[in-house]
């Protein structure tokens, strides 16, 4: 490709709405063009990168025994009703009506469709196991479509779904996929951590995420890990041991009694007023899970991890309750307490989840649904209604201890590029997707699902590989392997050598751009760095001595070598990609 013909417009400025490195660089280097919030055109350079990521994913999925298909992007409501998700999937699901007034949606994920495909085609145990995948655009009406390709509304995903006769089969396929994922990200030139994660809206019990570790602002997830042992988990799922703390208030309170605690709306105010550590207070928080109130109880110096709470409450959507919703709940229960004075007693009939920390408390302080009052010297048996769900809903914090070996946990930021889930029968059961066993009995398939964000992976590669001048693409997913820059296109010898290198590299299967523009060398170098070609060959004055300059973008290393050597080095590097 000649640079003069390449459809790319590099810019001096970043797009004004870009907050993170990859968004800034993809915009400035002309890889993407925004059409609407979270919706982008993938320009030719971008499309080359995406196709490379796709191809690596495709090769490794095929190698792992999965089969590719392509399902429709527009989906009818009926299948989503069968799974029960039409009602509960939030606003991320883009719903629309066709001309016959039928409800449809744009595919945010394809569990429903694949389960219906499978139940029509996989009737006997003899046909199982099967793993089917596709690579396709998805649409999710994300609340904050920011960060460019990292969190788009329209984005490209590889989604795979496995069907087994039993848990043992699923376990085996899960391991198989974990191995394939490791290989995929390695081949993309990305270092990833496989961490335990919660299973969010898709559900199921066991899941892992593949995280690109990054210190840039784009890392949306906190990953807790132990340097001593293998433990690592997303903050949605991380657990830890707590350091020692005062959890018995016997020194402060001789007996249980209700005391006045005027104006103590916050934990700080309350602990200051009573002159006690906050570890002696039981905090009660009201959330709305799947449109219903849920009360979360936790030791007051700790925070609730919302996803853990949502899962413990068995929901798929969670948010903190508004002041109006709390007032309404108080009304319903015959109380009149302001936030800050809420407590579990008298809240029978409302779903309640108590964190493990609550069960260590003795002679503590708790709200009793009366403004400006608290119960001190309380014990659990006095205040907990029946049917409280006991669960770990605590947000892990830096400095807490590894649940496996007790050493302090470290925390880092990560970008989730892929994940694997054990779904079990979550979809096959309600959708009656069954196979017949050797005795003629039917059972629902045991399913797994496995996603990779193709476009997010490309953007994450930039977060992990860049400098202030631009992108440093890993060779395997770069749009082109090398750019040849003749310093002066009027110079006959320079052009002759540049052209001949261009031709031989092309015919050896190397993807090469010749910067034939009549621009100053400085401009060409800037663009080369910004676009992020892994190699640059500069043909300048030293060609008189038979030498060109070869620059490696990743390390910045520059060597003066013969055109023949430059050609061979690049061919060797490209051929060494699997
Ligand atoms: P997240 O927690 O980041 O929203 P998710 O749990 O919703 O991700 P899945 O539904 O499991 O993700 O989708 C599989 C993969 O698709 C993710 O691992 C991620 O790489 C990618 N992905 C998800 N949402 C987006 C998005 N809005 N833009 C780009 N890629 C995405
Ligand atoms: Mg999501």
XYZ file of C-alpha atoms and ligand atoms in Angstrom:
610
model
C 0.000 0.000 0.000
C 1.214 3.460 -0.879
C 0.766 5.991 1.909
C -0.466 8.526 -0.653
C -3.384 6.207 -1.398
C -4.075 4.909 2.113
C -7.484 6.049 3.359
C -6.384 7.613 6.607
C -6.527 11.087 8.090
C -4.200 11.643 11.006
C -4.932 14.648 13.181
C -3.038 16.991 15.433
C -5.713 16.935 18.100
C -7.383 14.192 20.052
C -11.168 13.853 19.749
C -12.551 16.232 22.388
C -14.645 13.588 24.164
C -11.752 11.137 24.495
C -10.747 10.390 28.078
C -8.507 7.362 27.714
C -5.331 6.721 25.733
C -6.732 4.186 23.275
C -9.694 6.418 22.387
C -7.432 9.430 21.921
C -4.953 7.563 19.769
C -7.492 5.699 17.658
C -9.190 9.009 16.938
C -6.042 10.969 16.247
C -4.433 8.301 14.096
C -7.584 7.988 12.001
C -8.541 4.435 12.956
C -12.123 5.157 13.963
C -14.758 7.720 13.162
C -17.625 8.425 15.510
C -21.135 8.293 14.077
C -23.103 8.537 17.341
C -22.163 8.031 21.008
C -20.558 4.596 21.289
C -21.039 3.901 17.572
C -17.996 4.027 15.292
C -16.946 3.386 11.727
C -13.906 1.140 11.668
C -11.712 2.840 9.065
C -9.489 0.647 6.854
C -6.549 0.557 9.287
C -8.856 -0.375 12.155
C -10.609 -3.015 10.139
C -7.272 -4.665 9.363
C -6.490 -4.803 13.099
C -9.922 -6.190 13.950
C -9.690 -8.841 11.251
C -6.345 -9.947 12.658
C -7.737 -10.265 16.161
C -10.723 -12.109 14.705
C -8.511 -14.482 12.779
C -6.418 -15.371 15.802
C -9.609 -15.983 17.762
C -11.074 -18.029 14.905
C -7.972 -20.168 14.463
C -7.712 -20.983 18.157
C -11.444 -21.645 18.537
C -11.369 -23.977 15.532
C -8.250 -25.652 16.893
C -10.055 -26.174 20.209
C -12.832 -28.003 18.349
C -15.497 -25.288 18.243
C -17.575 -24.653 15.084
C -18.359 -21.237 13.690
C -21.853 -20.139 12.689
C -23.581 -16.784 12.403
C -26.880 -15.980 14.084
C -29.232 -13.087 13.304
C -28.514 -9.752 14.937
C -32.193 -8.806 15.260
C -34.025 -11.116 17.623
C -37.726 -11.708 18.363
C -39.119 -11.111 21.849
C -40.610 -14.600 22.144
C -37.294 -16.357 22.804
C -36.416 -13.782 25.453
C -39.758 -14.470 27.091
C -38.961 -18.162 27.189
C -35.771 -17.520 29.124
C -37.485 -14.926 31.299
C -35.057 -12.174 30.364
C -37.403 -9.923 28.354
C -38.848 -8.568 31.615
C -35.650 -8.257 33.588
C -32.952 -7.192 31.104
C -32.486 -3.460 31.705
C -32.226 -0.574 29.300
C -29.055 -1.947 27.737
C -31.373 -4.130 25.659
C -32.305 -2.058 22.625
C -35.953 -2.892 21.937
C -37.799 -2.056 18.737
C -40.948 -2.948 16.833
C -41.240 -4.211 13.290
C -43.948 -3.062 10.800
C -46.343 -5.674 12.169
C -45.923 -4.241 15.644
C -43.950 -7.261 16.782
C -41.411 -6.698 19.567
C -37.805 -7.279 18.606
C -34.409 -6.426 20.042
C -30.861 -5.894 18.828
C -28.697 -8.781 20.017
C -26.647 -7.852 23.089
C -25.680 -11.528 23.491
C -27.095 -14.744 22.048
C -27.894 -17.324 24.747
C -31.574 -17.447 23.789
C -30.938 -17.828 20.076
C -28.224 -20.457 20.390
C -30.321 -22.459 22.860
C -33.170 -22.503 20.362
C -30.755 -23.479 17.583
C -29.385 -26.297 19.718
C -32.734 -27.705 20.798
C -33.784 -28.073 17.181
C -30.554 -29.766 16.160
C -29.098 -31.623 19.125
C -31.581 -34.303 20.133
C -29.415 -37.205 21.216
C -26.555 -37.710 23.632
C -24.678 -39.137 20.643
C -24.462 -35.654 19.121
C -22.917 -34.078 22.228
C -20.682 -32.359 23.225
C -20.795 -29.422 20.806
C -19.328 -25.923 21.006
C -20.733 -23.313 18.602
C -19.408 -19.789 18.180
C -19.823 -16.653 16.129
C -18.024 -13.364 15.595
C -20.478 -10.540 15.225
C -21.497 -6.996 16.088
C -23.469 -6.693 19.289
C -25.550 -3.757 20.464
C -25.943 -2.710 24.091
C -27.379 0.651 24.966
C -24.661 1.219 27.569
C -25.490 3.982 30.033
C -22.064 5.592 29.630
C -20.659 4.756 26.212
C -17.246 6.196 26.841
C -13.707 5.094 26.341
C -14.088 4.650 22.563
C -13.887 1.013 21.563
C -13.404 -0.168 25.142
C -17.052 0.420 25.944
C -19.028 1.022 22.796
C -22.724 0.575 22.211
C -22.087 -1.290 18.974
C -19.040 -3.533 19.300
C -17.668 -6.771 17.950
C -17.725 -9.882 20.067
C -16.849 -13.523 19.717
C -19.410 -15.519 21.617
C -19.236 -19.269 22.015
C -21.664 -21.666 23.668
C -21.009 -25.250 24.674
C -23.504 -28.061 25.161
C -22.676 -31.097 27.262
C -24.563 -33.998 28.750
C -23.288 -33.395 32.299
C -21.230 -31.200 34.619
C -18.112 -33.279 34.047
C -18.341 -32.575 30.313
C -18.801 -28.867 30.976
C -15.809 -28.799 33.341
C -13.654 -30.313 30.624
C -14.813 -27.847 27.978
C -14.353 -24.958 30.408
C -10.711 -25.944 30.845
C -10.368 -26.347 27.095
C -11.676 -22.815 26.540
C -9.453 -21.388 29.293
C -6.442 -22.853 27.457
C -7.626 -21.511 24.102
C -8.110 -18.039 25.608
C -4.643 -18.031 27.072
C -3.256 -18.865 23.647
C -5.402 -16.238 21.921
C -4.256 -13.370 24.114
C -0.649 -14.500 23.998
C -0.778 -14.535 20.210
C -2.297 -11.039 20.252
C 0.776 -9.911 22.174
C -1.178 -9.289 25.361
C -0.344 -10.247 28.896
C -3.530 -11.287 30.692
C -4.506 -12.498 34.134
C -7.278 -15.063 34.469
C -9.237 -14.015 37.528
C -12.274 -15.361 39.355
C -15.292 -13.221 38.669
C -18.919 -12.964 39.434
C -21.289 -14.036 36.713
C -23.383 -10.849 36.485
C -26.457 -10.731 34.301
C -25.694 -13.939 32.478
C -25.846 -15.994 35.663
C -24.420 -19.323 36.686
C -21.975 -19.965 39.452
C -18.422 -20.337 38.174
C -16.814 -17.808 35.894
C -13.462 -16.279 35.109
C -12.413 -13.102 33.382
C -9.318 -12.472 31.323
C -7.897 -9.115 32.284
C -5.320 -7.012 30.509
C -3.457 -5.422 33.397
C -2.933 -1.712 32.844
C -1.993 1.301 34.899
C -3.896 3.656 32.579
C -7.254 5.210 33.479
C -8.986 2.693 31.234
C -8.776 -0.120 33.778
C -12.387 -0.232 34.904
C -11.996 -3.234 37.169
C -10.042 -3.647 40.365
C -8.233 -6.953 40.420
C -7.097 -8.269 43.795
C -4.278 -10.767 43.713
C -1.805 -12.412 46.008
C 1.884 -12.331 45.222
C 2.499 -15.349 47.441
C -0.042 -17.802 46.081
C -2.180 -18.028 42.928
C -5.245 -16.221 44.241
C -6.641 -13.495 41.988
C -10.190 -12.191 41.653
C -12.181 -9.314 40.281
C -13.403 -6.964 43.016
C -16.981 -8.097 42.245
C -15.990 -11.486 43.530
C -12.851 -11.067 45.650
C -12.929 -12.289 49.227
C -10.423 -11.657 52.001
C -9.682 -12.145 55.664
C -9.954 -9.052 57.826
C -7.265 -7.833 60.188
C -8.222 -7.894 63.909
C -10.751 -5.263 65.056
C -12.884 -4.352 68.080
C -16.174 -6.193 67.470
C -17.452 -6.683 71.029
C -18.770 -3.526 72.722
C -18.924 -4.904 76.258
C -16.514 -2.213 77.470
C -18.779 0.490 76.147
C -22.253 -0.816 76.820
C -23.368 -2.632 79.981
C -26.856 -3.381 78.674
C -29.055 -3.057 75.631
C -30.930 0.235 75.549
C -32.262 2.851 73.193
C -30.317 6.099 73.372
C -30.706 9.530 71.774
C -28.264 10.111 68.953
C -29.328 13.471 67.527
C -28.195 14.444 64.020
C -26.056 11.319 63.533
C -26.819 10.725 59.880
C -23.411 9.345 59.007
C -21.292 6.594 60.528
C -18.570 9.153 61.358
C -21.055 11.338 63.229
C -22.455 8.362 65.119
C -19.093 6.883 66.124
C -17.896 10.320 67.221
C -21.064 11.011 69.177
C -20.934 7.661 71.031
C -17.135 7.704 71.143
C -16.818 4.151 69.803
C -14.925 2.626 66.857
C -17.026 2.293 63.715
C -16.356 -1.463 63.835
C -18.983 -1.618 66.609
C -21.783 -0.292 64.428
C -24.060 -2.385 62.275
C -24.967 -0.430 59.145
C -28.282 -0.998 57.321
C -28.520 0.085 53.686
C -31.521 -0.028 51.389
C -31.028 -1.173 47.780
C -33.457 -1.814 44.980
C -32.868 -5.226 43.422
C -35.034 -6.101 40.418
C -37.399 -3.285 41.424
C -37.882 -4.533 45.024
C -36.272 -3.183 48.230
C -33.508 -5.258 49.784
C -31.821 -4.333 53.070
C -28.095 -4.996 53.301
C -26.478 -5.326 56.743
C -22.739 -4.922 57.191
C -20.189 -3.800 59.765
C -20.078 -0.043 59.405
C -16.379 0.383 58.580
C -16.846 -1.778 55.481
C -18.579 -1.170 52.158
C -21.101 -3.309 50.303
C -20.032 -4.801 46.961
C -23.182 -4.341 44.909
C -22.730 -7.265 42.556
C -22.160 -9.652 45.435
C -25.292 -8.301 47.115
C -27.298 -8.605 43.899
C -26.239 -12.221 43.494
C -26.949 -13.042 47.137
C -30.418 -11.533 46.719
C -30.896 -13.570 43.541
C -31.404 -10.558 41.261
C -29.937 -9.284 38.040
C -30.292 -5.544 38.498
C -29.272 -3.423 41.484
C -29.049 0.168 42.577
C -29.076 2.070 45.858
C -32.569 3.208 46.913
C -33.452 6.896 46.616
C -34.548 8.953 49.626
C -38.125 8.791 48.318
C -37.997 5.014 48.041
C -36.670 4.722 51.601
C -39.465 6.994 52.839
C -42.002 4.830 51.032
C -40.580 1.676 52.619
C -40.698 3.278 56.073
C -44.294 4.269 55.442
C -45.232 0.762 54.423
C -43.712 -0.640 57.632
C -45.273 2.020 59.845
C -42.005 3.809 60.647
C -40.900 7.355 60.077
C -37.108 7.212 60.156
C -34.679 9.222 58.073
C -31.765 7.522 56.321
C -29.024 6.969 58.913
C -31.462 5.524 61.427
C -32.707 2.511 59.484
C -32.374 -0.912 61.068
C -33.403 -4.546 60.517
C -35.864 -4.847 63.414
C -39.498 -4.730 62.321
C -38.644 -5.148 58.668
C -40.139 -8.620 58.338
C -41.196 -9.456 54.819
C -38.431 -7.343 53.253
C -35.584 -9.326 51.766
C -32.503 -8.890 53.936
C -28.897 -9.898 53.346
C -26.397 -9.859 56.217
C -22.698 -9.834 55.525
C -20.414 -12.293 57.330
C -18.939 -9.394 59.344
C -22.306 -8.940 61.053
C -22.068 -12.344 62.706
C -18.928 -11.416 64.674
C -20.562 -8.389 66.318
C -21.519 -8.377 70.000
C -22.983 -5.572 72.163
C -23.034 -3.308 69.129
C -24.936 -0.247 67.892
C -27.755 -0.401 65.363
C -30.541 1.767 63.945
C -34.093 0.970 65.031
C -36.091 2.950 62.481
C -36.522 5.972 64.757
C -34.966 9.271 63.751
C -32.274 10.497 66.177
C -32.192 7.202 68.112
C -30.059 4.030 68.113
C -30.040 0.804 70.057
C -26.702 0.285 71.846
C -25.409 -2.910 73.439
C -27.489 -4.838 70.906
C -27.024 -8.472 69.964
C -28.116 -10.274 66.828
C -30.835 -12.339 68.440
C -32.561 -9.091 69.547
C -32.741 -7.502 66.161
C -32.480 -9.937 63.239
C -35.762 -11.077 61.770
C -36.062 -14.639 60.471
C -35.025 -15.634 56.964
C -32.071 -13.301 56.718
C -29.746 -14.380 53.916
C -26.200 -14.777 55.244
C -23.566 -14.066 52.586
C -20.262 -12.353 51.910
C -21.325 -9.044 50.360
C -18.300 -7.045 51.424
C -16.107 -5.006 49.103
C -12.505 -6.096 49.572
C -10.040 -3.293 50.240
C -6.314 -2.908 49.853
C -4.376 -4.270 52.821
C -6.860 -7.007 53.666
C -5.498 -10.526 53.685
C -5.448 -13.278 51.052
C -8.269 -15.761 51.729
C -5.992 -18.626 50.799
C -2.625 -17.874 52.377
C -3.209 -14.868 54.654
C -0.645 -12.532 53.051
C -1.743 -8.951 52.263
C -3.560 -8.677 48.940
C -2.335 -6.389 46.162
C -4.664 -4.554 43.851
C -4.264 -3.469 40.257
C -6.453 -2.171 37.447
C -7.562 -4.393 34.632
C -9.544 -4.316 31.401
C -11.774 -7.336 30.870
C -11.148 -8.631 27.359
C -12.824 -11.994 27.682
C -14.696 -14.236 30.019
C -15.832 -17.811 30.462
C -18.961 -18.923 32.312
C -20.439 -22.178 33.493
C -24.112 -21.612 32.757
C -25.324 -25.071 33.701
C -29.021 -25.416 32.844
C -29.910 -21.739 33.328
C -31.167 -21.428 29.748
C -31.737 -25.033 28.693
C -34.192 -25.719 31.526
C -36.639 -22.830 31.060
C -36.349 -23.131 27.289
C -36.882 -26.887 27.397
C -33.726 -27.556 25.388
C -33.110 -31.226 26.024
C -31.312 -34.292 24.693
C -32.272 -37.934 25.036
C -29.913 -40.174 27.007
C -29.047 -43.810 26.326
C -32.228 -44.953 28.140
C -34.500 -42.632 26.197
C -34.858 -40.152 29.088
C -34.563 -36.433 28.393
C -32.311 -33.951 30.221
C -31.533 -30.276 29.685
C -28.089 -29.596 28.177
C -25.390 -28.453 30.559
C -24.121 -25.249 28.976
C -21.148 -22.910 29.089
C -20.625 -19.578 27.376
C -17.408 -17.887 26.394
C -17.022 -14.281 25.204
C -14.192 -12.199 23.818
C -14.524 -8.515 22.997
C -12.785 -8.278 19.628
C -12.904 -4.487 19.391
C -12.162 -4.086 23.106
C -9.133 -6.370 22.768
C -7.715 -4.142 20.027
C -8.217 -1.040 22.190
C -6.797 -2.778 25.268
C -3.674 -3.589 23.243
C -3.138 0.159 22.860
C -3.642 0.786 26.569
C -0.884 -1.751 27.186
C 1.377 -0.726 24.276
C 1.887 2.967 23.566
C 4.053 5.959 24.321
C 3.432 9.706 24.104
C 3.996 9.603 20.337
C 1.434 6.973 19.531
C 0.544 3.326 19.290
C 3.005 0.431 19.511
C 1.032 -2.402 17.955
C 2.111 -5.927 18.773
C 3.271 -7.342 15.420
C 0.504 -9.969 15.284
C -2.339 -7.447 15.233
C -0.718 -4.405 13.616
C -2.567 -3.100 10.548
C 0.689 -3.345 8.571
C 3.996 -4.824 9.671
C 6.313 -2.158 8.317
C 6.467 1.300 6.828
C 9.216 2.262 4.408
C 10.091 5.941 4.538
C 12.216 7.425 1.759
C 13.483 10.688 3.262
C 13.517 12.543 -0.030
C 11.248 11.286 -2.768
C 13.115 13.417 -5.347
C 16.259 11.363 -4.681
C 16.473 8.673 -7.355
C 18.634 6.229 -5.418
C 16.507 6.492 -2.268
C 13.341 5.881 -4.275
C 14.891 2.993 -6.165
C 15.926 1.194 -2.970
C 12.627 2.013 -1.216
C 10.607 0.719 -4.173
C 12.603 -2.442 -4.483
C 12.332 -3.189 -0.724
C 8.614 -2.542 -1.006
C 8.242 -5.042 -3.826
C 10.345 -7.833 -2.287
C 8.726 -7.522 1.129
C 5.265 -7.582 -0.418
C 6.028 -10.659 -2.444
C 7.390 -12.378 0.687
C 3.993 -11.907 2.351
C 4.951 -8.942 4.523
C 2.310 -6.219 4.892
C 4.057 -3.038 3.950
C 3.292 0.633 3.440
C 5.532 2.852 1.320
C 5.385 6.460 2.474
C 5.655 8.015 -0.959
C 4.212 11.372 0.104
C 6.096 14.534 -0.722
C 6.364 15.525 2.957
C 9.213 16.376 5.277
C 10.800 13.324 6.899
C 9.741 14.635 10.333
C 6.081 14.569 9.344
C 6.394 11.033 8.021
C 8.167 9.843 11.173
C 5.484 11.387 13.372
C 2.731 9.639 11.438
C 4.634 6.355 11.506
C 4.923 6.542 15.299
C 1.324 7.631 15.749
C -0.110 4.892 13.527
C 2.171 2.464 15.295
C 3.861 0.388 12.575
C 6.001 -2.206 14.423
C 8.936 -1.602 12.017
C 10.108 1.448 10.127
C 12.750 1.320 7.432
C 14.155 4.736 6.598
C 15.947 5.137 3.301
C 18.001 8.343 3.558
C 21.436 9.750 2.797
C 23.301 6.725 4.196
C 22.057 4.708 1.266
C 25.125 6.081 -0.512
C 27.106 3.802 1.837
C 24.633 0.970 1.258
C 22.822 1.370 4.585
C 19.223 1.962 5.689
C 17.916 2.618 9.176
C 15.626 0.074 10.785
C 13.585 1.133 13.822
C 11.654 -1.147 16.150
C 8.646 0.768 17.441
C 8.162 -1.234 20.671
C 11.692 -0.747 22.038
C 12.692 2.344 20.098
C 15.856 0.493 19.042
C 17.430 1.772 15.808
C 20.104 0.061 13.703
C 21.913 0.921 10.492
C 21.964 -2.172 8.305
C 21.926 -3.118 4.637
C 18.553 -3.256 2.848
C 19.100 -6.997 2.505
C 19.507 -7.426 6.277
C 16.507 -5.197 6.988
C 14.419 -7.247 4.625
C 15.541 -10.530 6.205
C 14.970 -9.347 9.798
C 11.440 -8.318 8.997
C 10.614 -11.459 7.060
C 11.946 -13.562 9.969
C 9.843 -11.645 12.502
C 6.693 -11.937 10.419
C 7.252 -15.619 9.684
C 7.719 -16.348 13.387
C 4.095 -15.345 14.068
C 2.153 -18.603 14.330
P -18.484 -5.461 31.149
O -18.507 -5.940 32.579
O -17.185 -4.833 30.782
O -19.697 -4.661 30.794
P -19.775 -7.823 30.329
O -19.664 -8.663 31.526
O -21.035 -7.104 30.064
O -18.546 -6.784 30.297
P -20.055 -9.961 28.439
O -21.496 -9.754 28.321
O -19.651 -11.212 29.093
O -19.349 -8.700 29.104
O -19.361 -9.842 27.024
C -18.187 -10.566 26.630
C -17.055 -9.636 26.247
O -17.502 -8.606 25.371
C -16.446 -8.890 27.424
O -15.454 -9.673 28.033
C -15.850 -7.676 26.750
O -14.558 -7.971 26.255
C -16.766 -7.424 25.584
N -17.689 -6.300 25.843
C -18.761 -6.280 26.677
N -19.380 -5.087 26.638
C -18.682 -4.328 25.742
C -18.819 -3.002 25.255
N -19.810 -2.218 25.655
N -17.911 -2.543 24.337
C -16.907 -3.336 23.921
N -16.732 -4.596 24.333
C -17.598 -5.096 25.234
Mg -21.666 -5.132 30.429
